[in-house]
PDB file of C-alpha atoms and ligand atoms in Angstrom:
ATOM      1  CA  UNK A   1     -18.814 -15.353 -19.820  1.00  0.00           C
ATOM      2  CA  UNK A   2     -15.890 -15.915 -17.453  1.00  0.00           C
ATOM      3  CA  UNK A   3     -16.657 -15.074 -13.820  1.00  0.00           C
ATOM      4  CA  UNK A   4     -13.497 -14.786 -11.063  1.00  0.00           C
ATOM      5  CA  UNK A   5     -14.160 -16.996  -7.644  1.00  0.00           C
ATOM      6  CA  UNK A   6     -15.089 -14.895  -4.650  1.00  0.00           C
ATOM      7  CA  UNK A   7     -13.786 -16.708  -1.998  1.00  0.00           C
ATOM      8  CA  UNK A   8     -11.875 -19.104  -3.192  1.00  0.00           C
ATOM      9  CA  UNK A   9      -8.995 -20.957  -0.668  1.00  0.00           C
ATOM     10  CA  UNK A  10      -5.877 -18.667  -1.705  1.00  0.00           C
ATOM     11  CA  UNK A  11      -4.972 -16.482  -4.588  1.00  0.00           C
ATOM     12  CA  UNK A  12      -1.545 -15.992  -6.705  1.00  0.00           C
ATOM     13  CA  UNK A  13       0.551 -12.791  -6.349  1.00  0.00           C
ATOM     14  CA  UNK A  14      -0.055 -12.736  -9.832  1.00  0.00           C
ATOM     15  CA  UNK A  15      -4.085 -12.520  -9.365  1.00  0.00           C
ATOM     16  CA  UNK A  16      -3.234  -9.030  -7.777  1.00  0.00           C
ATOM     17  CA  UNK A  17      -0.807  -7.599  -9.903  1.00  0.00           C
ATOM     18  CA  UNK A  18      -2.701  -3.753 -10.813  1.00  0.00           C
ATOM     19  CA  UNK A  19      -0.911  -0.507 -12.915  1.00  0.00           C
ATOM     20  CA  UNK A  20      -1.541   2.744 -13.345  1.00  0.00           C
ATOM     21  CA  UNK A  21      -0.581   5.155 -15.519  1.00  0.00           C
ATOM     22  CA  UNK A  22      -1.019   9.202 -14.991  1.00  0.00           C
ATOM     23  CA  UNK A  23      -0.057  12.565 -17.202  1.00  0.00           C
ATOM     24  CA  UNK A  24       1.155  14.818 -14.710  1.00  0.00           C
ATOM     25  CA  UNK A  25      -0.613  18.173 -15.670  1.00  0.00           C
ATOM     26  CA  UNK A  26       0.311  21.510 -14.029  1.00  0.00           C
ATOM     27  CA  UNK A  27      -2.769  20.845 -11.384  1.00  0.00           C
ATOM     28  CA  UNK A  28      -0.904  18.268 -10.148  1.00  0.00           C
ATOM     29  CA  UNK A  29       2.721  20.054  -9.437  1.00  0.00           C
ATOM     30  CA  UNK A  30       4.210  22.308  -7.098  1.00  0.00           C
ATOM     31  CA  UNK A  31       5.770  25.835  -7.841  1.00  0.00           C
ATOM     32  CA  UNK A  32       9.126  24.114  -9.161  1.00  0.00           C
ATOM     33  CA  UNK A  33       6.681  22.263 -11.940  1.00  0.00           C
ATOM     34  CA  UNK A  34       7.113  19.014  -9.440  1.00  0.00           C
ATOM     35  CA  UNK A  35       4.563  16.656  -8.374  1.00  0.00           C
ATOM     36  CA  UNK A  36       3.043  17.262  -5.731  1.00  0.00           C
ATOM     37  CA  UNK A  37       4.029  14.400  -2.745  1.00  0.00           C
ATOM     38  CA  UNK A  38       0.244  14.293  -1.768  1.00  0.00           C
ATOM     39  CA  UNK A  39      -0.978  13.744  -4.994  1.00  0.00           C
ATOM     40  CA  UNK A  40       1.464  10.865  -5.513  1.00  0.00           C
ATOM     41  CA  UNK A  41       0.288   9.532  -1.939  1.00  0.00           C
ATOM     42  CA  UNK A  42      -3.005   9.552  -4.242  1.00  0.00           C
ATOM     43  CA  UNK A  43      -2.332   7.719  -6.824  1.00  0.00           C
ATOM     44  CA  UNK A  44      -0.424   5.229  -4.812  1.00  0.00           C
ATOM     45  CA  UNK A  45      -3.758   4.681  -2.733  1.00  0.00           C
ATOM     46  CA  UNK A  46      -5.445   4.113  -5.496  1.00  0.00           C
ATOM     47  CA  UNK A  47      -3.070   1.834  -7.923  1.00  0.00           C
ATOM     48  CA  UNK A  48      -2.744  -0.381  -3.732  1.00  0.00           C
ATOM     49  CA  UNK A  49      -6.499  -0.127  -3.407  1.00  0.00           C
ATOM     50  CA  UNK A  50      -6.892  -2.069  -7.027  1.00  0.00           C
ATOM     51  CA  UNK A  51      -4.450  -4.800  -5.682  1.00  0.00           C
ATOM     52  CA  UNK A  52      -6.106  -4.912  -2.900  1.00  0.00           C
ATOM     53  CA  UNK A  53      -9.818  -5.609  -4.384  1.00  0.00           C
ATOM     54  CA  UNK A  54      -8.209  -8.158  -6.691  1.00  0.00           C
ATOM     55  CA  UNK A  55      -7.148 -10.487  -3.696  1.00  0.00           C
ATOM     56  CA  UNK A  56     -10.005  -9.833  -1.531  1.00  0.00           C
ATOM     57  CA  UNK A  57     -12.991  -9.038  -3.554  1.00  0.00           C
ATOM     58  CA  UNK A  58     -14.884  -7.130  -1.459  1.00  0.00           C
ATOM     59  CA  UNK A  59     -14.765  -3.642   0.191  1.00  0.00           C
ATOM     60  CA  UNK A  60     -11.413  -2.886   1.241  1.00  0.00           C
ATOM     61  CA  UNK A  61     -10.204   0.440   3.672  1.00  0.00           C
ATOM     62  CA  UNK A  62      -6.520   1.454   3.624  1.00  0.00           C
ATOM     63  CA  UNK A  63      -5.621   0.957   7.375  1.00  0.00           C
ATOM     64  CA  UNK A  64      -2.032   2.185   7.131  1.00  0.00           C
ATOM     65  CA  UNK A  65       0.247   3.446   4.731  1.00  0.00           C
ATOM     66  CA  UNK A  66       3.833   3.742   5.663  1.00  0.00           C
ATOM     67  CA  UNK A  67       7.269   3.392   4.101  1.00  0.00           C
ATOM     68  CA  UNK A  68       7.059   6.191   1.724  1.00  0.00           C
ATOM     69  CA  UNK A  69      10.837   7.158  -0.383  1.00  0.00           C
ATOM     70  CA  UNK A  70       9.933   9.617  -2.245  1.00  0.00           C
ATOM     71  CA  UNK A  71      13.312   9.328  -4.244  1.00  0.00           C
ATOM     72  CA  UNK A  72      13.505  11.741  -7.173  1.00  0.00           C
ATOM     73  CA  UNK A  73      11.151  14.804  -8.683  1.00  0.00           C
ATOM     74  CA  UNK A  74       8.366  13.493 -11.278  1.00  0.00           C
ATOM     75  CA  UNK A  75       8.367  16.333 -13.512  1.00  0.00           C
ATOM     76  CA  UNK A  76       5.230  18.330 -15.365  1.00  0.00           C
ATOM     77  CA  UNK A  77       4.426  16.797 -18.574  1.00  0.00           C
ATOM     78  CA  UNK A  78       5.989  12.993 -17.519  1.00  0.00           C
ATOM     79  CA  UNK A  79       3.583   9.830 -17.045  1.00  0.00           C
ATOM     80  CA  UNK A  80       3.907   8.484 -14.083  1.00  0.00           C
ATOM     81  CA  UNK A  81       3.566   4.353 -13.872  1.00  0.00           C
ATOM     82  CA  UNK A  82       2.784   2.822 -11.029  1.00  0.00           C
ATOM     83  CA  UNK A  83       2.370  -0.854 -10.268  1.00  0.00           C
ATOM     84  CA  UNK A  84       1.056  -3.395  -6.942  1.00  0.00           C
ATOM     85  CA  UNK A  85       0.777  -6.298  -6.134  1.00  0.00           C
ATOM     86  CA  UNK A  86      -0.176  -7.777  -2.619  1.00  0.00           C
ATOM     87  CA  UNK A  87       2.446  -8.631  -0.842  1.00  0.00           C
ATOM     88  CA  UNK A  88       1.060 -10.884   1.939  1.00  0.00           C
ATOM     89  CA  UNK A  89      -1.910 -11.608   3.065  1.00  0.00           C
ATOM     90  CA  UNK A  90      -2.790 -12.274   7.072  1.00  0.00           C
ATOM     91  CA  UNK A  91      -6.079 -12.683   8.553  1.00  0.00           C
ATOM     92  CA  UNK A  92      -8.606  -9.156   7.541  1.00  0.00           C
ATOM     93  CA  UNK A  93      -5.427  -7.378   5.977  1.00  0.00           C
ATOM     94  CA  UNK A  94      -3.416  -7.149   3.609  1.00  0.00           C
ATOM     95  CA  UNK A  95       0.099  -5.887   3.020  1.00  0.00           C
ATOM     96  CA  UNK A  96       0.388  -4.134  -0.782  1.00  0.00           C
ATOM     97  CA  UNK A  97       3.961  -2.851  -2.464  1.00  0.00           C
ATOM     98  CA  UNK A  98       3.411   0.207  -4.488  1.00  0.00           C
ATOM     99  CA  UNK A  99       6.631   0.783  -7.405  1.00  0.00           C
ATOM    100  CA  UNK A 100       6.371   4.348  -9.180  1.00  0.00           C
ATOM    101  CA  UNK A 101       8.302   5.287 -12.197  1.00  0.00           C
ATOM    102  CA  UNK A 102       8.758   8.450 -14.281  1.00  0.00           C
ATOM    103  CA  UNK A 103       8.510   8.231 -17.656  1.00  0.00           C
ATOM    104  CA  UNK A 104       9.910  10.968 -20.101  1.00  0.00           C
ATOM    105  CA  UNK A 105       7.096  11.078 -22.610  1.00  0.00           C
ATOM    106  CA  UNK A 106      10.049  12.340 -25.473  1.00  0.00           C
ATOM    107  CA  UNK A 107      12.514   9.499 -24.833  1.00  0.00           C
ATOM    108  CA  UNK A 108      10.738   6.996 -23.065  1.00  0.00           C
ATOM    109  CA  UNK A 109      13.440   7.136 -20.056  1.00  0.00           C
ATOM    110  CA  UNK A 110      12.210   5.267 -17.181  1.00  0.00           C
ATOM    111  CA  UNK A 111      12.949   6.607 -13.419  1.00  0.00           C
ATOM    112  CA  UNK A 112      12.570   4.978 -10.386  1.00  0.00           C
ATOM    113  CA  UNK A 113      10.857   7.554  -7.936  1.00  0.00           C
ATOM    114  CA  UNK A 114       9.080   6.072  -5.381  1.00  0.00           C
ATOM    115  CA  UNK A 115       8.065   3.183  -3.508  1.00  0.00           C
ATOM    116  CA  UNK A 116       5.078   2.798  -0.811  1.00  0.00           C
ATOM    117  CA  UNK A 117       3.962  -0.439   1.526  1.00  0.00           C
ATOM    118  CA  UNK A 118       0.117  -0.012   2.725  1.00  0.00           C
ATOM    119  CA  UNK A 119      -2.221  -2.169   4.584  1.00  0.00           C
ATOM    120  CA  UNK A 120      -5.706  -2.552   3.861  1.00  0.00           C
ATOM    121  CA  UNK A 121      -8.611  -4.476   6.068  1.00  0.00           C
ATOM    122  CA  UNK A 122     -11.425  -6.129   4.037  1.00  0.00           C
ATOM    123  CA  UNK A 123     -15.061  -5.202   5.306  1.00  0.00           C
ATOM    124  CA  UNK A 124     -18.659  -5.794   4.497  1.00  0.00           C
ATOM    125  CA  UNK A 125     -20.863  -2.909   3.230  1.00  0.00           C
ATOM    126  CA  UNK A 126     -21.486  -2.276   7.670  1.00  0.00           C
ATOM    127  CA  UNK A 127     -17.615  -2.113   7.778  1.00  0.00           C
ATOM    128  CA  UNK A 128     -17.378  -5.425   9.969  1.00  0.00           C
ATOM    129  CA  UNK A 129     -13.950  -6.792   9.362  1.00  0.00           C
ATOM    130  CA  UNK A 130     -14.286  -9.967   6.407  1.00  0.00           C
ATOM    131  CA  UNK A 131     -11.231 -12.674   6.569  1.00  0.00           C
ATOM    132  CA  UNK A 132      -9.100 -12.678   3.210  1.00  0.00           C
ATOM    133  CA  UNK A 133      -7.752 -15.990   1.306  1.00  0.00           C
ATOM    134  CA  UNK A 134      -4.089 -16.681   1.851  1.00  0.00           C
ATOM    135  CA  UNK A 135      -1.568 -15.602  -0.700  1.00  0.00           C
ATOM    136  CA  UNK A 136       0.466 -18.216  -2.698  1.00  0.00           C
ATOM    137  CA  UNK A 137       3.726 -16.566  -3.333  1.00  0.00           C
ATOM    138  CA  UNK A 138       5.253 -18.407  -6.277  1.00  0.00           C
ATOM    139  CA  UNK A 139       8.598 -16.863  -7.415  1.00  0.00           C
ATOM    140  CA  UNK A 140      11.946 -15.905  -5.476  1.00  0.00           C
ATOM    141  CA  UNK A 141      10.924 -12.331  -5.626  1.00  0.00           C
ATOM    142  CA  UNK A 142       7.262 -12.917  -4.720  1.00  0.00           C
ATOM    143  CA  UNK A 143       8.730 -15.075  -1.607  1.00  0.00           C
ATOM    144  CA  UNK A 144      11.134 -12.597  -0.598  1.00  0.00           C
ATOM    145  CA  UNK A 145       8.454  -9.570  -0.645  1.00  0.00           C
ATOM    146  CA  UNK A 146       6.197 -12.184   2.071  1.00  0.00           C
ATOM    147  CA  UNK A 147       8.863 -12.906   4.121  1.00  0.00           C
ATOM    148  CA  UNK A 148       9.508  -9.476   4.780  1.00  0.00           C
ATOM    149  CA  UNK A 149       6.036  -8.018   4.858  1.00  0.00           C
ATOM    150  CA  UNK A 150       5.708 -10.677   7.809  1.00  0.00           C
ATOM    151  CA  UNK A 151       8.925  -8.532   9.254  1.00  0.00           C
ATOM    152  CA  UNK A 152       7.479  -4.836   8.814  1.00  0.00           C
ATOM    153  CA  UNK A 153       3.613  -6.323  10.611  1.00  0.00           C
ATOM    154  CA  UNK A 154       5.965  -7.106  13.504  1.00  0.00           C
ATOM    155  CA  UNK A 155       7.844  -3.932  13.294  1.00  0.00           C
ATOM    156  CA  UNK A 156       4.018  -1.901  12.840  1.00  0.00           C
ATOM    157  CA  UNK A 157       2.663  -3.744  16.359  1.00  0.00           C
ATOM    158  CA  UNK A 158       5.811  -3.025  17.940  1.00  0.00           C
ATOM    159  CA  UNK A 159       5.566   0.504  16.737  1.00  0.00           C
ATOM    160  CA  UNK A 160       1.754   1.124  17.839  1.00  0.00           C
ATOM    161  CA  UNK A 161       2.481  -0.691  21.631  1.00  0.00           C
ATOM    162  CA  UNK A 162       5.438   1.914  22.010  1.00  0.00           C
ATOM    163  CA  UNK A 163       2.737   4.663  21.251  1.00  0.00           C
ATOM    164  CA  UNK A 164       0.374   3.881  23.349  1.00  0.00           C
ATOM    165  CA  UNK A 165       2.410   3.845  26.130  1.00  0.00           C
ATOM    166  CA  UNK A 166       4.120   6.751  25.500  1.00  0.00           C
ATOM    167  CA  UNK A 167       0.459   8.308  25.570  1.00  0.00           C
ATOM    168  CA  UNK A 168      -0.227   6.049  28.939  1.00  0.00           C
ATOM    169  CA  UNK A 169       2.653   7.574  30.247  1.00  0.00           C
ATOM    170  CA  UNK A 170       1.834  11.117  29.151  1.00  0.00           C
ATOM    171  CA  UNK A 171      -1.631  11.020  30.329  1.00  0.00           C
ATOM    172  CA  UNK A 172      -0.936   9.657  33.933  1.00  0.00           C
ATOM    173  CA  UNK A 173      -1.344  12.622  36.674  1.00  0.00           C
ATOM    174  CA  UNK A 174       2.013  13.980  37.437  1.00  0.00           C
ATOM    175  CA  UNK A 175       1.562  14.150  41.125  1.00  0.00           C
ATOM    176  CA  UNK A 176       0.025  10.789  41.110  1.00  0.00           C
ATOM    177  CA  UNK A 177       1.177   8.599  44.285  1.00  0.00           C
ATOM    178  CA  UNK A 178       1.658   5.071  44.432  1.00  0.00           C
TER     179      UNK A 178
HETATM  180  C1  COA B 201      -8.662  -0.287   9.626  1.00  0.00           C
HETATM  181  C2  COA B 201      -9.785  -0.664  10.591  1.00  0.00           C
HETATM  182  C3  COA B 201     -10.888  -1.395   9.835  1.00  0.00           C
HETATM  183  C4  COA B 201      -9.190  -1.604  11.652  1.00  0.00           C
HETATM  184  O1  COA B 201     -10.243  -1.904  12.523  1.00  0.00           O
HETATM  185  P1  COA B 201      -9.963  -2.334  14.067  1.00  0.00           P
HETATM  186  O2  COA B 201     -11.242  -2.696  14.686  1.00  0.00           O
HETATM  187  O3  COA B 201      -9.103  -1.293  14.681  1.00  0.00           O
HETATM  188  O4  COA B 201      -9.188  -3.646  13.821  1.00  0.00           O
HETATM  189  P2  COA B 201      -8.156  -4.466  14.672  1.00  0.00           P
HETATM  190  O5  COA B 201      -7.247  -3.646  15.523  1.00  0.00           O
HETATM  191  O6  COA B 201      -8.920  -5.544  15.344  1.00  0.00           O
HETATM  192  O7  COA B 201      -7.284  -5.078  13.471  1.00  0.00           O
HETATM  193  C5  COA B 201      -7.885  -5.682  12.339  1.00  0.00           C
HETATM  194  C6  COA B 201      -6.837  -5.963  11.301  1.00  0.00           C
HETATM  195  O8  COA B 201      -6.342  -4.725  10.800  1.00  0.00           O
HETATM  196  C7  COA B 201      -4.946  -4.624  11.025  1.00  0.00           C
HETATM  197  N1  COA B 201      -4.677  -3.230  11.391  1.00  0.00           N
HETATM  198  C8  COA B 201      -5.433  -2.418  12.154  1.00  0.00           C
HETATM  199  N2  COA B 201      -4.849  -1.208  12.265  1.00  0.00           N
HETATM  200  C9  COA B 201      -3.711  -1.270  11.549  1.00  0.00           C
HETATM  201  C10 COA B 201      -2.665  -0.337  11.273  1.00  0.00           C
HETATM  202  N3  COA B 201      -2.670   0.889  11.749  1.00  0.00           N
HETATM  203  N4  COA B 201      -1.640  -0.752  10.494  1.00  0.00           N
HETATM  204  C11 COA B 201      -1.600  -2.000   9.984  1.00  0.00           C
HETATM  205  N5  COA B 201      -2.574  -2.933  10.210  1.00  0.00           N
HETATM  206  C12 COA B 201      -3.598  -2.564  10.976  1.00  0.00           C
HETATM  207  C13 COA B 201      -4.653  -5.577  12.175  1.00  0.00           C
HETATM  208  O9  COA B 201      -3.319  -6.028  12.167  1.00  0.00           O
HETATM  209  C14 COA B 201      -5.628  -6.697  11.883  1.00  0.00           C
HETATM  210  O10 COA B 201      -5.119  -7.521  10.843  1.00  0.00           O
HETATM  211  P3  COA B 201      -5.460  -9.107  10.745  1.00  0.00           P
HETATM  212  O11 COA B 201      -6.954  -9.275  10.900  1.00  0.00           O
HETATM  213  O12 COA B 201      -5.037  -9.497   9.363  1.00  0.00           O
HETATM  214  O13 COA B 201      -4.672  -9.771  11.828  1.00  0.00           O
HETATM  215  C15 COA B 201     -10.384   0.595  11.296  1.00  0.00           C
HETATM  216  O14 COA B 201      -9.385   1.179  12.119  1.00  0.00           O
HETATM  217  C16 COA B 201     -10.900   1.620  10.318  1.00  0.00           C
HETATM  218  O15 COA B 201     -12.001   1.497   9.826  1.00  0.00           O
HETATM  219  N6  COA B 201     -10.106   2.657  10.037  1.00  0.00           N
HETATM  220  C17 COA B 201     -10.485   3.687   9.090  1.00  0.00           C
HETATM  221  C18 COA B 201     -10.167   3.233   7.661  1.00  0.00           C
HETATM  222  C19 COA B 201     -10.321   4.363   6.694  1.00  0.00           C
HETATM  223  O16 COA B 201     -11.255   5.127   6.779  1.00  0.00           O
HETATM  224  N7  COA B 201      -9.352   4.478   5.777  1.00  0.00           N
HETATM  225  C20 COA B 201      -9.249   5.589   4.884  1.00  0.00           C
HETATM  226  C21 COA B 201     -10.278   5.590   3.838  1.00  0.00           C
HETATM  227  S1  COA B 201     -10.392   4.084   2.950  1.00  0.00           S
END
């Protein structure tokens, strides 16, 4: 019986790499016979979340998921594919790319129609925060996706330090005197 290292130094890209495939049912569309955006927010969880195990393997919680094009319709009776693979890897979290393409089930056309970047924090069964191995990126692609994930962290902390002090500045008493 093969077994898969838990915590082994650093993984591959390729270690990570999870699909999912979907029949999209009338359930799952809008009034226009569309999928509906939430239920491809979803799957996208999900297909991240499997990614996401893969590299850590332990409990994982999505922390954010941001970066959403939602670029064409997926249309009622299409599969939709979708495919992750972590993108970088940093201390508790993780950075996963989420690709999602439309397939006509009658001619097997494939359509881009989405693509999501979500961060997930590995915990123990309490939820205390567990450190992740590295990520070996290994091909041009693989090393263009890290170098960039590294960009959109900074871009996220810059992001969450403008909110909070726009809140800071909000809450302050407006007659307050110096
Ligand atoms: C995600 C969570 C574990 C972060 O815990 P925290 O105590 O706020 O953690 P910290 O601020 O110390 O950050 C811990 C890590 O998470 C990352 N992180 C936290 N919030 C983040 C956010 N909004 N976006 C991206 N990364 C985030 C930090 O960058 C840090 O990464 P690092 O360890 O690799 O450097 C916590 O906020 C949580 O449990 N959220 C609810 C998760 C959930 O229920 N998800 C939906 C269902 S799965």
């Amino acid at each position: 019986m093969s077994s898969i290292e838990t915590n082994p130094a650093a993984r591959t890209v390729a270690s990570t790499q999870s699909e999912m495939t979907e029949l999209i049912l009338p359930n799952d569309t809008n009034v226009l016979g569309h999928l509906l955006g939430g239920r491809l927010m979803h799957f996208i969880d999900l297909t991240a979340a499997m990614a996401a195990y893969r590299h850590a393997r332990t409990y994982v919680v999505t922390a954010a998921m941001d970066h959403i094009d939602f670029i064409r319709p997926v249309r009622l009776g299409d599969l939709v594919n979708l495919k992750s693979s972590v993108n970088r890897a940093f201390s508790t979290s993780m950075e996963v790319g989420v690709k999602v393409w439309a397939e006509n089930t009658r001619t097997g056309e494939l359509q881009h129609v989405a693509s999501a970047y979500l961060v997930f924090v590995a915990v123990d069964k309490q939820g205390h925060r567990l450190k992740v191995p590295e990520l070996l990126p290994e091909t041009p692609n693989e090393h263009r996706r890290y170098a960039d994930a590294l960009l959109r962290r900074e871009h996220r902390e810059a992001e969450a330090a403008r909110r909070k002090q726009e809140k800071l500045a909000h809450s302050a008493p407006k007659d307050a005197k110096a």
